[in-house]
Amino acid sequence: MSDCDIGLLGLGTMGAALALNIADNGFDIAVFNRTTQVTRDFRADAGALTNRITATETLESFVASIATPRMIILMVPAGAPVDQQIAALRPLLADDDLIIDAGNANFHDTNRRATEAGDKPFLGIGVSGGEDGARHGPSIMGGGPRAAWDRAAPILTAIAAKHDGTPCATWMGNDGAGHFVKAVHNGIEYADMQMIAEVYGAMRDGMAMSQPDIAAVFGRWNDGPLASYLIEISQQVAAATDTDTGKPLLSIIKDAAGQKGTGRWTAIEAQHLAAPVPAIEAAVAARNISAELDLRAKGQARFGAAPQALQGALTIDQLEQALIAGKIICYAQGFDMISRASQEFGWSLPLPDIAKVWRAGCIIRSVMLDDMATALEDGDGENLMLSSRFSAELSTYHVALRQVVAQAALHGLPMPALSSGLAYFDAMRTERGTADMIQGQRDFFGRHGFERLDRDGTDFHGPWAD
Ligand code: 6PG
């Protein structure tokens, strides 16, 4: 076939799932993988979708199989492999053929690739939802020339998740805008997961609850304000049993979290933007700390295990309310970072549409995002915490967050994300903070100058200046 609607290069887990999704939505697709056997097996295993799939064994035949002007999705590991594939493809393509990088690229790389592409159309799209999302409906965050997005949109919106019939696939802006939004999504994903892990720790270590009981709590929470994919899968993870040993699954999993780097990119970029996202940074740091197994064992041997039992000090309802407050605070930080990037990079990132595109398909999908979309759409408060809906919830639930963080601190339970969320909340509602001391110190040792509350001007000095 030489008239496939689209081509997809890279049949790893995500690429294969995305290709089947595309075929399932009635599009003819050409596929190519560096290892030919993978391509053959993919088509052979495609069942009823086989006749929509053209399996190709050379880059030339892959390109020749796609109707012009072509659209080609790259689903290869982020980094150098993307540049290598673009370099290999370009000589075979016409100037109006569109390359779409659908991997988890660093948005700086996408910016560079957009510049290198010049007038040749190039899109960088963030795709969220894991393998199941890629197969049955991911959330898609697009970046690049609007005209190129419009060309790809019929296929991308068809394969995307739907929220009440609305496709979760949106153009975010030029160049790396889509991959930037995907990175912040992942930063929020890290913080959301970390906060859930922290309340899990309170139940397991502080309240000596069994895994089935913890699973039941997550199950109940999933019927309330916390209803979300991450709470739902936390219930399933907590309920699972290891098939080899019959033990609760969590009890045999090593507590060292992996990370591919997208959460770290968010924290790094937040620093460049001077965007305060301490809950996200704490979640990234917590993953780093989790990897320090030997050092943590030595710490326990040196200082002794903390006295963690907090029975009677906290209720399950307080944990739920603390998590609601923590979640609002972490999303407020993420959206604040997006709005700063929008100004810094001249992107006009559509905040309400970003909340909408995250309502289904992606890892952080939740009921709360629907209300966030409404609050952002109404322009209700310059920070999500100040919107009428979320300020009312925070006014109520920060009390529980405070109790949980305080009791955790007293009982030696580490809660880095929840406690940094609380500190952010308190700092953001303190009109007169303590940076007067920082400014005094800076002026003392470096004559950096300070502003005064009682006079105009920016370069006042303390008495040490003389
Ligand atoms: C998604 C996820 C996904 C991410 C993995 C692994 O939105 O589908 O964010 O893109 O890469 O979940 O991420 P870490 O290895 O960094 O945890």
GROMACS .gro file of C-alpha atoms and ligand atoms in nm:
model
  483
    1MET     CA    1   0.000   0.000   0.000
    2SER     CA    2   0.138   0.347  -0.081
    3ASP     CA    3  -0.145   0.553   0.055
    4CYS     CA    4  -0.140   0.500   0.429
    5ASP     CA    5  -0.288   0.793   0.622
    6ILE     CA    6   0.011   0.809   0.856
    7GLY     CA    7   0.335   0.634   0.946
    8LEU     CA    8   0.468   0.540   1.289
    9LEU     CA    9   0.831   0.465   1.358
   10GLY     CA   10   0.929   0.283   1.677
   11LEU     CA   11   0.724  -0.016   1.793
   12GLY     CA   12   0.818  -0.024   2.161
   13THR     CA   13   0.541  -0.052   2.419
   14MET     CA   14   0.400   0.299   2.362
   15GLY     CA   15   0.456   0.303   1.985
   16ALA     CA   16   0.286  -0.033   1.932
   17ALA     CA   17  -0.012   0.071   2.146
   18LEU     CA   18  -0.046   0.403   1.965
   19ALA     CA   19  -0.026   0.235   1.623
   20LEU     CA   20  -0.305  -0.008   1.717
   21ASN     CA   21  -0.514   0.282   1.845
   22ILE     CA   22  -0.467   0.465   1.515
   23ALA     CA   23  -0.563   0.154   1.314
   24ASP     CA   24  -0.856   0.092   1.546
   25ASN     CA   25  -0.989   0.436   1.463
   26GLY     CA   26  -1.008   0.350   1.094
   27PHE     CA   27  -0.678   0.493   0.969
   28ASP     CA   28  -0.435   0.301   0.752
   29ILE     CA   29  -0.092   0.309   0.911
   30ALA     CA   30   0.258   0.219   0.793
   31VAL     CA   31   0.490   0.100   1.069
   32PHE     CA   32   0.865   0.056   1.091
   33ASN     CA   33   1.097  -0.064   1.364
   34ARG     CA   34   1.474  -0.089   1.359
   35THR     CA   35   1.447  -0.462   1.434
   36THR     CA   36   1.252  -0.613   1.145
   37GLN     CA   37   1.122  -0.908   1.343
   38VAL     CA   38   0.949  -0.668   1.584
   39THR     CA   39   0.765  -0.511   1.289
   40ARG     CA   40   0.663  -0.853   1.150
   41ASP     CA   41   0.544  -0.976   1.490
   42PHE     CA   42   0.353  -0.655   1.549
   43ARG     CA   43   0.149  -0.696   1.232
   44ALA     CA   44   0.106  -1.069   1.282
   45ASP     CA   45  -0.037  -1.006   1.632
   46ALA     CA   46  -0.269  -0.722   1.525
   47GLY     CA   47  -0.571  -0.951   1.478
   48ALA     CA   48  -0.863  -0.780   1.307
   49LEU     CA   49  -0.653  -0.466   1.255
   50THR     CA   50  -0.395  -0.642   1.037
   51ASN     CA   51  -0.534  -0.512   0.709
   52ARG     CA   52  -0.502  -0.151   0.825
   53ILE     CA   53  -0.132  -0.201   0.899
   54THR     CA   54   0.148  -0.191   0.642
   55ALA     CA   55   0.460  -0.346   0.795
   56THR     CA   56   0.773  -0.212   0.629
   57GLU     CA   57   1.131  -0.333   0.652
   58THR     CA   58   1.332  -0.039   0.521
   59LEU     CA   59   1.303   0.332   0.587
   60GLU     CA   60   1.258   0.386   0.212
   61SER     CA   61   0.961   0.150   0.185
   62PHE     CA   62   0.818   0.297   0.506
   63VAL     CA   63   0.824   0.646   0.361
   64ALA     CA   64   0.694   0.525   0.024
   65SER     CA   65   0.395   0.364   0.195
   66ILE     CA   66   0.256   0.692   0.328
   67ALA     CA   67   0.025   0.921   0.128
   68THR     CA   68   0.170   1.265   0.052
   69PRO     CA   69   0.203   1.511   0.211
   70ARG     CA   70   0.316   1.261   0.470
   71MET     CA   71   0.266   1.247   0.845
   72ILE     CA   72   0.512   1.042   1.047
   73ILE     CA   73   0.499   0.983   1.422
   74LEU     CA   74   0.828   0.910   1.594
   75MET     CA   75   0.795   0.697   1.906
   76VAL     CA   76   1.158   0.632   1.991
   77PRO     CA   77   1.342   0.693   2.321
   78ALA     CA   78   1.384   1.063   2.400
   79GLY     CA   79   1.722   1.223   2.333
   80ALA     CA   80   1.976   1.128   2.067
   81PRO     CA   81   1.760   0.854   1.904
   82VAL     CA   82   1.507   1.122   1.802
   83ASP     CA   83   1.778   1.332   1.633
   84GLN     CA   84   1.917   1.021   1.463
   85GLN     CA   85   1.578   0.923   1.323
   86ILE     CA   86   1.504   1.274   1.202
   87ALA     CA   87   1.844   1.284   1.031
   88ALA     CA   88   1.779   0.947   0.868
   89LEU     CA   89   1.428   1.041   0.753
   90ARG     CA   90   1.475   1.396   0.625
   91PRO     CA   91   1.663   1.306   0.302
   92LEU     CA   92   1.374   1.074   0.212
   93LEU     CA   93   1.101   1.329   0.277
   94ALA     CA   94   0.951   1.620   0.086
   95ASP     CA   95   0.960   1.966   0.243
   96ASP     CA   96   0.593   1.955   0.339
   97ASP     CA   97   0.609   1.615   0.508
   98LEU     CA   98   0.529   1.642   0.877
   99ILE     CA   99   0.737   1.477   1.150
  100ILE     CA  100   0.567   1.438   1.489
  101ASP     CA  101   0.782   1.352   1.791
  102ALA     CA  102   0.542   1.182   2.033
  103GLY     CA  103   0.802   1.071   2.287
  104ASN     CA  104   0.876   1.226   2.627
  105ALA     CA  105   1.117   1.485   2.487
  106ASN     CA  106   1.277   1.761   2.688
  107PHE     CA  107   1.102   2.073   2.557
  108HIS     CA  108   1.438   2.246   2.505
  109ASP     CA  109   1.524   1.969   2.257
  110THR     CA  110   1.187   2.022   2.087
  111ASN     CA  111   1.258   2.396   2.062
  112ARG     CA  112   1.593   2.317   1.900
  113ARG     CA  113   1.443   2.061   1.660
  114ALA     CA  114   1.174   2.311   1.562
  115THR     CA  115   1.445   2.564   1.479
  116GLU     CA  116   1.646   2.305   1.288
  117ALA     CA  117   1.335   2.205   1.093
  118GLY     CA  118   1.304   2.561   0.964
  119ASP     CA  119   1.006   2.573   0.725
  120LYS     CA  120   0.962   2.197   0.729
  121PRO     CA  121   0.668   2.111   0.955
  122PHE     CA  122   0.759   1.956   1.290
  123LEU     CA  123   0.538   1.890   1.593
  124GLY     CA  124   0.637   1.786   1.944
  125ILE     CA  125   0.346   1.623   2.123
  126GLY     CA  126   0.326   1.510   2.484
  127VAL     CA  127   0.133   1.183   2.515
  128SER     CA  128   0.013   1.073   2.856
  129GLY     CA  129  -0.169   0.768   2.981
  130GLY     CA  130   0.083   0.487   2.978
  131GLU     CA  131   0.036   0.183   2.756
  132ASP     CA  132  -0.337   0.152   2.818
  133GLY     CA  133  -0.390   0.521   2.741
  134ALA     CA  134  -0.186   0.498   2.421
  135ARG     CA  135  -0.394   0.199   2.310
  136HIS     CA  136  -0.740   0.321   2.408
  137GLY     CA  137  -0.720   0.700   2.438
  138PRO     CA  138  -0.432   0.912   2.567
  139SER     CA  139  -0.425   1.278   2.659
  140ILE     CA  140  -0.232   1.470   2.393
  141MET     CA  141  -0.055   1.804   2.438
  142GLY     CA  142   0.059   1.946   2.105
  143GLY     CA  143   0.331   2.196   2.021
  144GLY     CA  144   0.455   2.338   1.691
  145PRO     CA  145   0.312   2.537   1.401
  146ARG     CA  146  -0.066   2.568   1.429
  147ALA     CA  147  -0.111   2.470   1.064
  148ALA     CA  148   0.084   2.148   1.121
  149TRP     CA  149  -0.131   2.072   1.427
  150ASP     CA  150  -0.447   2.129   1.221
  151ARG     CA  151  -0.321   1.878   0.964
  152ALA     CA  152  -0.263   1.609   1.227
  153ALA     CA  153  -0.563   1.698   1.445
  154PRO     CA  154  -0.820   1.470   1.273
  155ILE     CA  155  -0.610   1.165   1.363
  156LEU     CA  156  -0.488   1.293   1.702
  157THR     CA  157  -0.835   1.391   1.823
  158ALA     CA  158  -0.981   1.061   1.698
  159ILE     CA  159  -0.733   0.853   1.898
  160ALA     CA  160  -0.738   1.075   2.210
  161ALA     CA  161  -0.936   1.009   2.528
  162LYS     CA  162  -1.275   1.179   2.543
  163HIS     CA  163  -1.418   1.365   2.841
  164ASP     CA  164  -1.796   1.387   2.798
  165GLY     CA  165  -1.733   1.359   2.424
  166THR     CA  166  -1.464   1.630   2.413
  167PRO     CA  167  -1.129   1.498   2.284
  168CYS     CA  168  -0.839   1.540   2.522
  169ALA     CA  169  -0.602   1.660   2.248
  170THR     CA  170  -0.514   2.029   2.231
  171TRP     CA  171  -0.261   2.254   2.065
  172MET     CA  172  -0.070   2.434   2.339
  173GLY     CA  173   0.149   2.670   2.134
  174ASN     CA  174   0.456   2.685   1.915
  175ASP     CA  175   0.780   2.487   1.934
  176GLY     CA  176   0.821   2.293   2.260
  177ALA     CA  177   0.496   2.413   2.422
  178GLY     CA  178   0.335   2.067   2.413
  179HIS     CA  179   0.636   1.892   2.562
  180PHE     CA  180   0.666   2.167   2.824
  181VAL     CA  181   0.306   2.112   2.936
  182LYS     CA  182   0.370   1.736   2.942
  183ALA     CA  183   0.675   1.792   3.165
  184VAL     CA  184   0.467   1.994   3.414
  185HIS     CA  185   0.204   1.719   3.397
  186ASN     CA  186   0.475   1.478   3.505
  187GLY     CA  187   0.598   1.710   3.781
  188ILE     CA  188   0.243   1.718   3.917
  189GLU     CA  189   0.224   1.340   3.868
  190TYR     CA  190   0.532   1.302   4.091
  191ALA     CA  191   0.385   1.526   4.364
  192ASP     CA  192   0.042   1.361   4.350
  193MET     CA  193   0.200   1.014   4.376
  194GLN     CA  194   0.435   1.123   4.657
  195MET     CA  195   0.151   1.272   4.865
  196ILE     CA  196  -0.049   0.949   4.825
  197ALA     CA  197   0.261   0.751   4.930
  198GLU     CA  198   0.296   0.975   5.237
  199VAL     CA  199  -0.059   0.910   5.361
  200TYR     CA  200  -0.007   0.540   5.280
  201GLY     CA  201   0.295   0.558   5.514
  202ALA     CA  202   0.081   0.717   5.786
  203MET     CA  203  -0.168   0.430   5.757
  204ARG     CA  204   0.094   0.152   5.733
  205ASP     CA  205   0.353   0.273   5.984
  206GLY     CA  206   0.158   0.519   6.196
  207MET     CA  207  -0.170   0.332   6.228
  208ALA     CA  208  -0.046  -0.026   6.176
  209MET     CA  209  -0.318  -0.087   5.917
  210SER     CA  210  -0.314  -0.397   5.700
  211GLN     CA  211  -0.287  -0.369   5.324
  212PRO     CA  212  -0.648  -0.478   5.263
  213ASP     CA  213  -0.763  -0.209   5.508
  214ILE     CA  214  -0.547   0.053   5.336
  215ALA     CA  215  -0.685  -0.058   4.999
  216ALA     CA  216  -1.038  -0.019   5.135
  217VAL     CA  217  -0.960   0.340   5.242
  218PHE     CA  218  -0.830   0.428   4.894
  219GLY     CA  219  -1.143   0.265   4.752
  220ARG     CA  220  -1.366   0.487   4.966
  221TRP     CA  221  -1.166   0.799   4.879
  222ASN     CA  222  -1.212   0.719   4.513
  223ASP     CA  223  -1.585   0.782   4.558
  224GLY     CA  224  -1.524   1.132   4.698
  225PRO     CA  225  -1.340   1.454   4.610
  226LEU     CA  226  -1.013   1.264   4.560
  227ALA     CA  227  -1.161   1.044   4.282
  228SER     CA  228  -0.879   0.999   4.036
  229TYR     CA  229  -0.681   0.744   3.839
  230LEU     CA  230  -0.392   0.759   4.086
  231ILE     CA  231  -0.614   0.688   4.389
  232GLU     CA  232  -0.788   0.411   4.195
  233ILE     CA  233  -0.462   0.236   4.108
  234SER     CA  234  -0.329   0.292   4.462
  235GLN     CA  235  -0.625   0.089   4.584
  236GLN     CA  236  -0.540  -0.189   4.340
  237VAL     CA  237  -0.171  -0.183   4.427
  238ALA     CA  238  -0.248  -0.193   4.801
  239ALA     CA  239  -0.495  -0.479   4.751
  240ALA     CA  240  -0.262  -0.693   4.539
  241THR     CA  241  -0.102  -1.016   4.658
  242ASP     CA  242   0.232  -1.150   4.534
  243THR     CA  243   0.152  -1.463   4.337
  244ASP     CA  244   0.484  -1.631   4.425
  245THR     CA  245   0.476  -1.588   4.802
  246GLY     CA  246   0.114  -1.510   4.882
  247LYS     CA  247   0.234  -1.203   5.073
  248PRO     CA  248   0.085  -0.855   5.028
  249LEU     CA  249   0.250  -0.725   4.710
  250LEU     CA  250   0.368  -0.396   4.860
  251SER     CA  251   0.552  -0.582   5.136
  252ILE     CA  252   0.788  -0.738   4.883
  253ILE     CA  253   0.853  -0.430   4.664
  254LYS     CA  254   1.185  -0.254   4.730
  255ASP     CA  255   1.116   0.106   4.836
  256ALA     CA  256   1.349   0.272   4.583
  257ALA     CA  257   1.153   0.474   4.326
  258GLY     CA  258   1.270   0.488   3.965
  259GLN     CA  259   1.251   0.797   3.749
  260LYS     CA  260   1.311   0.866   3.384
  261GLY     CA  261   1.377   1.235   3.438
  262THR     CA  262   1.067   1.432   3.340
  263GLY     CA  263   0.985   1.529   3.699
  264ARG     CA  264   1.344   1.642   3.741
  265TRP     CA  265   1.316   1.855   3.426
  266THR     CA  266   1.013   2.027   3.576
  267ALA     CA  267   1.200   2.108   3.897
  268ILE     CA  268   1.502   2.234   3.703
  269GLU     CA  269   1.290   2.447   3.472
  270ALA     CA  270   1.093   2.585   3.767
  271GLN     CA  271   1.421   2.715   3.906
  272HIS     CA  272   1.506   2.882   3.574
  273LEU     CA  273   1.163   3.045   3.572
  274ALA     CA  274   1.181   3.139   3.943
  275ALA     CA  275   0.848   2.958   3.972
  276PRO     CA  276   0.781   2.833   4.326
  277VAL     CA  277   0.687   2.463   4.298
  278PRO     CA  278   0.821   2.325   4.628
  279ALA     CA  279   0.579   2.030   4.644
  280ILE     CA  280   0.700   1.910   4.304
  281GLU     CA  281   1.063   1.967   4.401
  282ALA     CA  282   1.007   1.778   4.727
  283ALA     CA  283   0.857   1.487   4.534
  284VAL     CA  284   1.159   1.471   4.302
  285ALA     CA  285   1.393   1.490   4.603
  286ALA     CA  286   1.192   1.217   4.777
  287ARG     CA  287   1.257   0.985   4.481
  288ASN     CA  288   1.627   1.063   4.507
  289ILE     CA  289   1.620   0.994   4.882
  290SER     CA  290   1.432   0.669   4.823
  291ALA     CA  291   1.723   0.549   4.610
  292GLU     CA  292   1.963   0.591   4.907
  293LEU     CA  293   1.882   0.252   5.057
  294ASP     CA  294   2.224   0.188   5.212
  295LEU     CA  295   2.254   0.533   5.360
  296ARG     CA  296   1.903   0.512   5.504
  297ALA     CA  297   1.988   0.179   5.665
  298LYS     CA  298   2.299   0.335   5.819
  299GLY     CA  299   2.090   0.632   5.937
  300GLN     CA  300   1.848   0.396   6.109
  301ALA     CA  301   2.134   0.208   6.273
  302ARG     CA  302   2.290   0.535   6.392
  303PHE     CA  303   1.982   0.725   6.512
  304GLY     CA  304   1.736   0.442   6.568
  305ALA     CA  305   1.401   0.410   6.393
  306ALA     CA  306   1.165   0.698   6.467
  307PRO     CA  307   0.877   0.617   6.703
  308GLN     CA  308   0.614   0.610   6.431
  309ALA     CA  309   0.297   0.488   6.601
  310LEU     CA  310   0.037   0.762   6.588
  311GLN     CA  311  -0.277   0.570   6.679
  312GLY     CA  312  -0.531   0.805   6.829
  313ALA     CA  313  -0.347   1.113   6.705
  314LEU     CA  314  -0.501   1.116   6.358
  315THR     CA  315  -0.814   0.993   6.183
  316ILE     CA  316  -0.859   0.857   5.831
  317ASP     CA  317  -1.084   1.157   5.758
  318GLN     CA  318  -0.799   1.392   5.847
  319LEU     CA  319  -0.569   1.205   5.610
  320GLU     CA  320  -0.826   1.242   5.332
  321GLN     CA  321  -0.868   1.613   5.397
  322ALA     CA  322  -0.492   1.665   5.416
  323LEU     CA  323  -0.456   1.494   5.081
  324ILE     CA  324  -0.729   1.714   4.928
  325ALA     CA  325  -0.550   2.026   5.054
  326GLY     CA  326  -0.210   1.897   4.940
  327LYS     CA  327  -0.346   1.817   4.596
  328ILE     CA  328  -0.497   2.163   4.549
  329ILE     CA  329  -0.168   2.322   4.655
  330CYS     CA  330   0.039   2.106   4.421
  331TYR     CA  331  -0.185   2.181   4.121
  332ALA     CA  332  -0.182   2.552   4.209
  333GLN     CA  333   0.198   2.536   4.188
  334GLY     CA  334   0.192   2.351   3.855
  335PHE     CA  335  -0.052   2.594   3.692
  336ASP     CA  336   0.143   2.890   3.833
  337MET     CA  337   0.457   2.752   3.670
  338ILE     CA  338   0.275   2.712   3.338
  339SER     CA  339   0.150   3.068   3.351
  340ARG     CA  340   0.504   3.199   3.420
  341ALA     CA  341   0.645   2.993   3.132
  342SER     CA  342   0.372   3.128   2.909
  343GLN     CA  343   0.493   3.482   2.971
  344GLU     CA  344   0.862   3.396   2.962
  345PHE     CA  345   0.843   3.203   2.635
  346GLY     CA  346   0.566   3.409   2.471
  347TRP     CA  347   0.343   3.103   2.430
  348SER     CA  348  -0.006   3.210   2.550
  349LEU     CA  349  -0.049   2.866   2.706
  350PRO     CA  350  -0.423   2.804   2.748
  351LEU     CA  351  -0.454   2.722   3.119
  352PRO     CA  352  -0.823   2.618   3.118
  353ASP     CA  353  -0.764   2.398   2.812
  354ILE     CA  354  -0.469   2.237   2.984
  355ALA     CA  355  -0.689   2.145   3.281
  356LYS     CA  356  -0.945   2.013   3.032
  357VAL     CA  357  -0.696   1.805   2.837
  358TRP     CA  358  -0.590   1.643   3.166
  359ARG     CA  359  -0.946   1.543   3.263
  360ALA     CA  360  -0.926   1.207   3.083
  361GLY     CA  361  -0.663   0.976   2.937
  362CYS     CA  362  -0.362   1.097   3.133
  363ILE     CA  363  -0.207   0.969   3.454
  364ILE     CA  364  -0.323   1.266   3.666
  365ARG     CA  365  -0.684   1.257   3.545
  366SER     CA  366  -0.924   1.332   3.829
  367VAL     CA  367  -1.263   1.471   3.912
  368MET     CA  368  -1.095   1.775   4.068
  369LEU     CA  369  -0.948   1.879   3.733
  370ASP     CA  370  -1.298   1.948   3.604
  371ASP     CA  371  -1.347   2.212   3.874
  372MET     CA  372  -0.999   2.344   3.810
  373ALA     CA  373  -1.086   2.391   3.442
  374THR     CA  374  -1.394   2.589   3.545
  375ALA     CA  375  -1.200   2.804   3.794
  376LEU     CA  376  -0.928   2.877   3.537
  377GLU     CA  377  -1.185   2.945   3.265
  378ASP     CA  378  -1.362   3.196   3.488
  379GLY     CA  379  -1.026   3.367   3.556
  380ASP     CA  380  -1.123   3.322   3.919
  381GLY     CA  381  -0.812   3.425   4.116
  382GLU     CA  382  -0.459   3.467   3.982
  383ASN     CA  383  -0.349   3.152   4.164
  384LEU     CA  384  -0.578   2.847   4.181
  385MET     CA  385  -0.559   2.865   4.562
  386LEU     CA  386  -0.734   3.203   4.548
  387SER     CA  387  -1.026   3.088   4.329
  388SER     CA  388  -1.357   3.086   4.513
  389ARG     CA  389  -1.403   2.707   4.488
  390PHE     CA  390  -1.053   2.610   4.598
  391SER     CA  391  -1.000   2.886   4.853
  392ALA     CA  392  -1.315   2.764   5.029
  393GLU     CA  393  -1.182   2.405   5.035
  394LEU     CA  394  -0.837   2.512   5.149
  395SER     CA  395  -0.986   2.727   5.427
  396THR     CA  396  -1.148   2.412   5.561
  397TYR     CA  397  -0.891   2.144   5.484
  398HIS     CA  398  -0.563   2.317   5.568
  399VAL     CA  399  -0.650   2.246   5.931
  400ALA     CA  400  -0.629   1.872   5.868
  401LEU     CA  401  -0.316   1.916   5.657
  402ARG     CA  402  -0.158   2.098   5.952
  403GLN     CA  403  -0.261   1.821   6.196
  404VAL     CA  404  -0.127   1.550   5.969
  405VAL     CA  405   0.205   1.724   5.904
  406ALA     CA  406   0.246   1.814   6.273
  407GLN     CA  407   0.168   1.463   6.397
  408ALA     CA  408   0.391   1.312   6.130
  409ALA     CA  409   0.677   1.537   6.241
  410LEU     CA  410   0.622   1.451   6.607
  411HIS     CA  411   0.619   1.080   6.529
  412GLY     CA  412   0.908   1.074   6.285
  413LEU     CA  413   0.709   0.996   5.970
  414PRO     CA  414   0.866   1.170   5.670
  415MET     CA  415   0.613   1.372   5.468
  416PRO     CA  416   0.825   1.593   5.243
  417ALA     CA  417   0.560   1.680   4.982
  418LEU     CA  418   0.270   1.740   5.221
  419SER     CA  419   0.483   1.943   5.461
  420SER     CA  420   0.633   2.156   5.185
  421GLY     CA  421   0.280   2.208   5.050
  422LEU     CA  422   0.173   2.333   5.391
  423ALA     CA  423   0.474   2.565   5.416
  424TYR     CA  424   0.389   2.703   5.070
  425PHE     CA  425   0.029   2.762   5.176
  426ASP     CA  426   0.137   2.942   5.493
  427ALA     CA  427   0.399   3.148   5.309
  428MET     CA  428   0.146   3.246   5.043
  429ARG     CA  429  -0.094   3.379   5.302
  430THR     CA  430   0.165   3.577   5.496
  431GLU     CA  431   0.173   3.935   5.377
  432ARG     CA  432   0.479   4.027   5.580
  433GLY     CA  433   0.731   3.748   5.560
  434THR     CA  434   1.091   3.733   5.677
  435ALA     CA  435   1.286   3.830   5.364
  436ASP     CA  436   1.362   4.167   5.532
  437MET     CA  437   1.631   3.971   5.720
  438ILE     CA  438   1.764   3.821   5.395
  439GLN     CA  439   1.783   4.167   5.241
  440GLY     CA  440   1.957   4.305   5.548
  441GLN     CA  441   2.213   4.023   5.535
  442ARG     CA  442   2.271   4.073   5.161
  443ASP     CA  443   2.324   4.441   5.209
  444PHE     CA  444   2.556   4.380   5.504
  445PHE     CA  445   2.794   4.146   5.325
  446GLY     CA  446   2.761   4.267   4.968
  447ARG     CA  447   2.613   4.618   4.963
  448HIS     CA  448   2.331   4.477   4.749
  449GLY     CA  449   2.086   4.742   4.868
  450PHE     CA  450   1.722   4.704   4.971
  451GLU     CA  451   1.384   4.870   4.920
  452ARG     CA  452   1.214   5.049   5.212
  453LEU     CA  453   0.850   5.026   5.308
  454ASP     CA  454   0.833   5.397   5.389
  455ARG     CA  455   1.012   5.552   5.087
  456ASP     CA  456   1.034   5.510   4.708
  457GLY     CA  457   1.363   5.388   4.560
  458THR     CA  458   1.549   5.061   4.529
  459ASP     CA  459   1.899   5.119   4.661
  460PHE     CA  460   1.896   5.186   5.034
  461HIS     CA  461   2.167   5.062   5.267
  462GLY     CA  462   2.199   4.983   5.638
  463PRO     CA  463   2.417   5.178   5.883
  464TRP     CA  464   2.712   4.946   5.810
  465ALA     CA  465   2.747   5.112   5.468
  466ASP     CA  466   2.937   5.401   5.622
  4676PG     C1  467   0.243   0.950   3.142
  4676PG     C2  468   0.364   0.923   3.228
  4676PG     C3  469   0.477   0.869   3.150
  4676PG     C4  470   0.605   0.855   3.232
  4676PG     C5  471   0.611   0.730   3.308
  4676PG     C6  472   0.743   0.709   3.382
  4676PG     O1  473   0.196   1.062   3.146
  4676PG     O2  474   0.196   0.858   3.075
  4676PG     O3  475   0.403   1.045   3.286
  4676PG     O4  476   0.499   0.956   3.043
  4676PG     O5  477   0.712   0.854   3.149
  4676PG     O6  478   0.505   0.728   3.397
  4676PG     O7  479   0.785   0.822   3.449
  4676PG     P1  480   0.900   0.814   3.560
  4676PG     O8  481   0.990   0.701   3.521
  4676PG     O9  482   0.973   0.943   3.556
  4676PG    O10  483   0.831   0.787   3.688
   0.00000   0.00000   0.00000
